[in-house]
Amino acid sequence: MKLPNHNPTQLTAWKELEAHFSAIQDQTILNLFETEKDRLNQLAFTWEDFYVDLSKNRLTQKTIQLLIKLAKEAELPSAIASYFSGEAINETENRAVLHTALRAQGNTAIKVDGEDITPEIKRAKEKMYGFAKEVLSGQWKGYTGKSIDSIVNIGIGGSDLGPAMVTEALEYYGNHLTPYFVSNVEGDHHKEILKKIDPETTLFLVISKTFTTQETLSNANSIREWFLSSAPESAISQHFVAISTNLEKIDAFGIAPENVFPMNDWVGGRFSLWSSVGLSICLAIGPDHFENLLRGAGAMDQHFRDSPTEKNIPTLLALISIWYNNFWQAESEAIIPYTQYLRNLPAYLQQGIMESNGKGVDRNGNAINYQTGTLIWGASGTNAQHAFFQLIHQGTKLIPTDFIGFKESLHETGDHQAKLLSNFIAQTEALMCGKSEATVQKELEEKGLSKEQILQLAPFKVFTGNRPTNTLLIKKLTPYNLGALIAIYEHKIFVQGILWNIFSYDQWGVELGKQLSSAILEEVKNKAITAHDPSTNHLIKNCFNEGQK
Ligand code: F6P
């Protein structure tokens, strides 16, 4: 076994945490600020442009010490070493997990099966940057001699969410290329995009690690057909490029070898935006900004690998999340970026976190009897406040929430940024402090309400408070800082997987649905619907008009 293997619930620290939970569960965060005089100092961290405040959480210094003890008993430090050194820690697929190698700074060799992969990474990057420069300078021409003005990323899951989220997040750093993303299998998705583009000036990036994904191949084939309805076959090489590990399948699709950008099996789909899969990002913001994205992630990698646990931002975030998930029985976590640019960060992290840690079997292959992967949800700042914050403030569920904000806006627009930041700060204050019945009553009295009216209304206006948040305040949304932010969450995923004793880098749970949908498709095509359960049989008939109700 490449990774340590401990049932976390059997570790001493886990048992101590259970006892500790019972002892402190009734304390409020506000009271803890009274009893722990140095609380803010102990729980707020500065790293480069990041200020991370973990003090508004239902935990004490002792909790942190015990969580750190848990990490040590689970042998987290040795697991981190295995992760960075290229051991095949994705054991069920016998693969290394080396997205960190793609952004490694310096010249240290990184070996997979005894071979240094850094020269290969450098070559792939050079090819990508060279291509992006040709396209951006207008040197790369479409089949009628015009330069490219639009790019269409055709992929799904990790071959879509990362590129789409980052391209959108860094729109400010964009250029004359308009990026589009096609992912869903229904023809409507790509048809709406085809309405907006000109085949003579569009570049199509077909991205699929396996090059077998139904959605991506169906979209790529239909788009290719559409393209060939106005262009000759020979034009394919000027308009279609592929990113994949599966060279045979690309060849069968008809994409020229020189238009293929490599991908490696030591990069998981949901961690692949740093590789050639990020070609649409590289085109949309240019190679220099793309390089800064990698540098930011690389710097966070170093922080994660080299900092002691008690100062390690991704590790502390992971441990706090375990504290809520396994001791407070919190079911979900919200992620709220206070910028419209990051509106799709929660959707991106849903794949990263839930596809990685949504596992019910431990590293021995045994069913687990403790909670693993958290449910992730969220939306951008003030939009979220006007949508679902009611439930976070006054609902019955405990929802630890990450608030991500940027001190400086990218555009200067009057007092908008001051308003945004005031909201950002006010929400975490409100969640922690709440509003007592006495305060509510006083406010209502001041408004002139009668005693009876006050008694009736007050319970609805009380905020119990004591709702936990993490605040990540970052200087500015730059490619570098975005790279570091994403890397924080990637490492948080890793740490949680280690402590929960699960394999975070496979995704067998997505296979059954794919398998059954292929079978149903075949049956429908052959008009031979074999026996399913009654509900499924009826749905098939209903959808395909046989005996429709
Ligand atoms: O179905 C899930 C998944 O395998 C993801 O893990 C992956 O990111 C996505 O499908 C796309 O896979 P591919 O890049 O091989 O097309």
XYZ file of C-alpha atoms and ligand atoms in Angstrom, residues 156-159 207-213 216 263 269-270 351 355 507 510-511 514, ligand 1:
37
model
C -17.147 17.616 -20.157
C -16.375 17.197 -16.437
C -12.734 17.980 -15.835
C -12.283 18.706 -19.531
C -10.721 17.712 -24.999
C -11.116 14.277 -23.543
C -8.587 12.423 -21.456
C -9.977 9.082 -22.595
C -11.407 10.237 -25.944
C -14.244 7.800 -25.353
C -16.651 10.104 -23.503
C -17.657 14.955 -26.008
C -2.131 14.668 -21.610
C -9.490 14.962 -15.236
C -10.723 17.195 -12.411
C -16.607 18.040 -9.150
C -16.077 13.240 -7.304
C -14.298 7.923 -9.804
C -19.761 7.609 -12.459
C -19.474 4.383 -14.457
C -22.781 5.474 -18.352
O -17.631 10.902 -15.813
C -16.678 11.523 -15.051
C -15.405 11.776 -15.809
O -14.700 10.612 -15.963
C -14.588 12.834 -15.088
O -13.801 12.344 -14.096
C -13.856 13.455 -16.218
O -13.377 14.701 -15.866
C -14.935 13.501 -17.282
O -15.664 12.316 -17.083
C -14.479 13.633 -18.696
O -13.646 12.583 -19.073
P -12.753 12.675 -20.384
O -11.811 13.824 -20.208
O -12.046 11.365 -20.477
O -13.666 12.907 -21.550
